[in-house]
Short mmCIF file of C-alpha atoms in Angstrom, two decimals:
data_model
loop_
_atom_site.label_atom_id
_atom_site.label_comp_id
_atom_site.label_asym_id
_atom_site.label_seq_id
_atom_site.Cartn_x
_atom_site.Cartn_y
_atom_site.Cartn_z
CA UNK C 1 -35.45 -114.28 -41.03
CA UNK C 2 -31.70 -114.43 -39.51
CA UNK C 3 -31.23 -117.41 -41.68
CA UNK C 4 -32.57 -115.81 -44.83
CA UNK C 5 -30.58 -112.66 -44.40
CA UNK C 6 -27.54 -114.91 -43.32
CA UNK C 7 -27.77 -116.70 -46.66
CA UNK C 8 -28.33 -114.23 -48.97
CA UNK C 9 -25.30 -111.93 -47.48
CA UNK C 10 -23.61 -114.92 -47.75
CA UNK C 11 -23.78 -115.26 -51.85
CA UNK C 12 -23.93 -111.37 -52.14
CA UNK C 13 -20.90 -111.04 -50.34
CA UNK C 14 -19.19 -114.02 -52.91
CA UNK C 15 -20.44 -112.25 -55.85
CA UNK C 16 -19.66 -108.70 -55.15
CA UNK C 17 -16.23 -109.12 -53.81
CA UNK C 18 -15.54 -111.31 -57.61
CA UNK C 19 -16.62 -108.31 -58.86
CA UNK C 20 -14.71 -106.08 -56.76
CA UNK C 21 -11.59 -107.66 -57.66
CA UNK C 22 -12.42 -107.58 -61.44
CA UNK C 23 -12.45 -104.60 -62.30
CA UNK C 24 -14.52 -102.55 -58.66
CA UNK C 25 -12.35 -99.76 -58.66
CA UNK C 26 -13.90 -98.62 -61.82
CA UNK C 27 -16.93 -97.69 -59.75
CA UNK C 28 -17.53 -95.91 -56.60
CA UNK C 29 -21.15 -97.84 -55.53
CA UNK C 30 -19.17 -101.04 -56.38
CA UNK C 31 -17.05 -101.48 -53.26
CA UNK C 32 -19.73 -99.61 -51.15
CA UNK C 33 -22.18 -101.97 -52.05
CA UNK C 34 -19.71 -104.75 -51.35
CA UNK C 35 -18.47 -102.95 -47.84
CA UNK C 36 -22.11 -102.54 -46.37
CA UNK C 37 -23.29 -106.01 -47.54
CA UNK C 38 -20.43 -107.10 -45.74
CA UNK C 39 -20.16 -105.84 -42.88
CA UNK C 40 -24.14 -106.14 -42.35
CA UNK C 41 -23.32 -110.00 -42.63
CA UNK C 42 -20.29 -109.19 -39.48
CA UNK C 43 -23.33 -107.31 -37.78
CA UNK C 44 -25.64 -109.91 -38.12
CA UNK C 45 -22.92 -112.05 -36.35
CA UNK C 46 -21.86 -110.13 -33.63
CA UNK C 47 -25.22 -109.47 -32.68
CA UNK C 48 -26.61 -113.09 -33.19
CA UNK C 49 -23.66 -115.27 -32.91
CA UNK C 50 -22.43 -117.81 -35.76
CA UNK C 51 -25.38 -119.32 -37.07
CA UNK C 52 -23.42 -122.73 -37.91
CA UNK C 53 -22.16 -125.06 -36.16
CA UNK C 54 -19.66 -128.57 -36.55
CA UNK C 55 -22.27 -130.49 -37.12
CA UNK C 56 -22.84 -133.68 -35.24
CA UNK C 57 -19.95 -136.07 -38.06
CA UNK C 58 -17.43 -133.48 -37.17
CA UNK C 59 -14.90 -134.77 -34.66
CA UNK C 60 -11.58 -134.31 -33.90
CA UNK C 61 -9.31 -131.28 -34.40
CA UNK C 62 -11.99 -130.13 -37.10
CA UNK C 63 -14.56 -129.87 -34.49
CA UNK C 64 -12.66 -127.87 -32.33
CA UNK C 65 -10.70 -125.46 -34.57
CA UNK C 66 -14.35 -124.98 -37.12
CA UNK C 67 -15.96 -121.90 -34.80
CA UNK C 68 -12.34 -120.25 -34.70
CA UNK C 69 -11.84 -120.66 -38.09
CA UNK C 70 -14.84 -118.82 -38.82
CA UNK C 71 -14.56 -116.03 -36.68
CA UNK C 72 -11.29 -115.75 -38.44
CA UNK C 73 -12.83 -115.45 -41.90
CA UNK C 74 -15.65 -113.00 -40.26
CA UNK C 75 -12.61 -110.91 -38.60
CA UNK C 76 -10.98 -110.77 -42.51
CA UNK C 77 -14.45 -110.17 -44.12
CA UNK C 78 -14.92 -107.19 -41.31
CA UNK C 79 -11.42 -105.64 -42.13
CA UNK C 80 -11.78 -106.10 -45.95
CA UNK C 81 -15.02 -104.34 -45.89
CA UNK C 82 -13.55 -101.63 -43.32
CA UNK C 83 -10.28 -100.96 -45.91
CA UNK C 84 -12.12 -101.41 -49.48
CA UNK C 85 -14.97 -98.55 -47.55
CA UNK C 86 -12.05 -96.04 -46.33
CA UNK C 87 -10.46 -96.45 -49.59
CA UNK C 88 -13.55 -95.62 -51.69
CA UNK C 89 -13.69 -92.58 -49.49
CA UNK C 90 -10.11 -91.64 -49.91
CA UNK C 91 -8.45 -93.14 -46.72
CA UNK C 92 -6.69 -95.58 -45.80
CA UNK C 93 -6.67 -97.87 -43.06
CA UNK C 94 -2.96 -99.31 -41.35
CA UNK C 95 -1.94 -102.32 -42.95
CA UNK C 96 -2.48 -104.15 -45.77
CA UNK C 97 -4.48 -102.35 -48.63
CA UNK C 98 -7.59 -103.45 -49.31
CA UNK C 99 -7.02 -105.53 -52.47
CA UNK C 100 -4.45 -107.81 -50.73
CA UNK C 101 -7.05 -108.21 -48.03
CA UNK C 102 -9.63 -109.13 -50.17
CA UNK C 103 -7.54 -111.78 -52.09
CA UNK C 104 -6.32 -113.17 -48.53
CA UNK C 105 -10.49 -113.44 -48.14
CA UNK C 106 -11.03 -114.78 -51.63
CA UNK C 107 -8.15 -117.88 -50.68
CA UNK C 108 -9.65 -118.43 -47.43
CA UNK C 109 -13.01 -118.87 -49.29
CA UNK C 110 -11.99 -121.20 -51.96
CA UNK C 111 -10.50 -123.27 -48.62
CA UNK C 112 -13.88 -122.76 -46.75
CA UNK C 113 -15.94 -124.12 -49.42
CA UNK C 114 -13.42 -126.88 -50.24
CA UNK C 115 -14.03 -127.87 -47.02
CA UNK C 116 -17.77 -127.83 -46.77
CA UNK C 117 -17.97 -129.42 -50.14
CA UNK C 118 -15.99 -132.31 -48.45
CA UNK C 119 -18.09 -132.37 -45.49
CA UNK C 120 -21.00 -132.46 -47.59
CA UNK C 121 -19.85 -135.12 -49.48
CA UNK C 122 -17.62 -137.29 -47.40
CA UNK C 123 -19.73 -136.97 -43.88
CA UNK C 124 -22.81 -136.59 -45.77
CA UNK C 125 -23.92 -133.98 -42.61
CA UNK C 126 -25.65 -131.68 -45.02
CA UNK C 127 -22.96 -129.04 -44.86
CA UNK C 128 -23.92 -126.89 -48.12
CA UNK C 129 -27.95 -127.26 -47.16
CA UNK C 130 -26.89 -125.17 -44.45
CA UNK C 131 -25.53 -122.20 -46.68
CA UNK C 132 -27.73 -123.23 -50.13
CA UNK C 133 -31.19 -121.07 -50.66
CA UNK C 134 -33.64 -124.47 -50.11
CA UNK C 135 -34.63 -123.93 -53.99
CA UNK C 136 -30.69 -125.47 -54.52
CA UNK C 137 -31.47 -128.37 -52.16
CA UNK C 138 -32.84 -130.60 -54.78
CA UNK C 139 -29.69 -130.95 -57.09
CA UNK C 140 -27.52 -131.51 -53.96
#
């Protein structure tokens, strides 16, 4: 169930921020949507831990730095969510506004999955079977 719910946050998050940044502020339910599904993935998280891990081809500095690196994206998912929701209500939150947050996340995104494409390919450790519904596992 964690898994499931991790996964499917997971591409609901990636598909509702691209939409966010399109053209979100059009709506209101647009960034709300995107701010609960969000932060319901941070929940999940805090309350269950990470649910990946290195991997066992992982070594070095990657091995070390990968759980840090994605608390780091869950700590700029968490305040994306937070600004994008206060803005949508009419606040704002110190700091950067909520669209430069959510480009920041968007970058660190592109770099996450550039990274677990190359795991996936280059260790061969199954990186994107982690994160992939198992109906995607075939074709990878």
């Amino acid at each position: 169930m964690r898994r499931r719910a991790t996964i499917t946050l997971h591409w609901l998050n990636l598909m509702l921020l691209l939409f966010v940044l399109g053209d979100g502020g059009a709506t209101v339910w647009l960034p709300v949507a995107y701010s609960i599904s969000a932060l319901g993935m941070c929940a999940l998280a805090l309350a269950f831990g990470l649910l990946n891990g290195p991997g066992p081809k992982l070594d070095g500095a990657f091995r070390t730095l990968h759980p840090w690196l994605h608390r780091a994206l869950y700590a700029l998912l968490a305040w994306g969510a937070l600004a994008l929701a206060a803005e949508a209500l009419g606040q704002s939150l110190p700091g950067p506004e909520a669209r430069k947050l959510l480009l920041s996340l968007l970058a660190a995104s592109a770099l996450h999955a550039t990274f677990n494409l190359w795991r996936h390919t280059a260790l061969g450790d199954g990186a994107l079977r982690r994160i992939t519904p198992r109906a995607v596992h075939p074709i990878l």
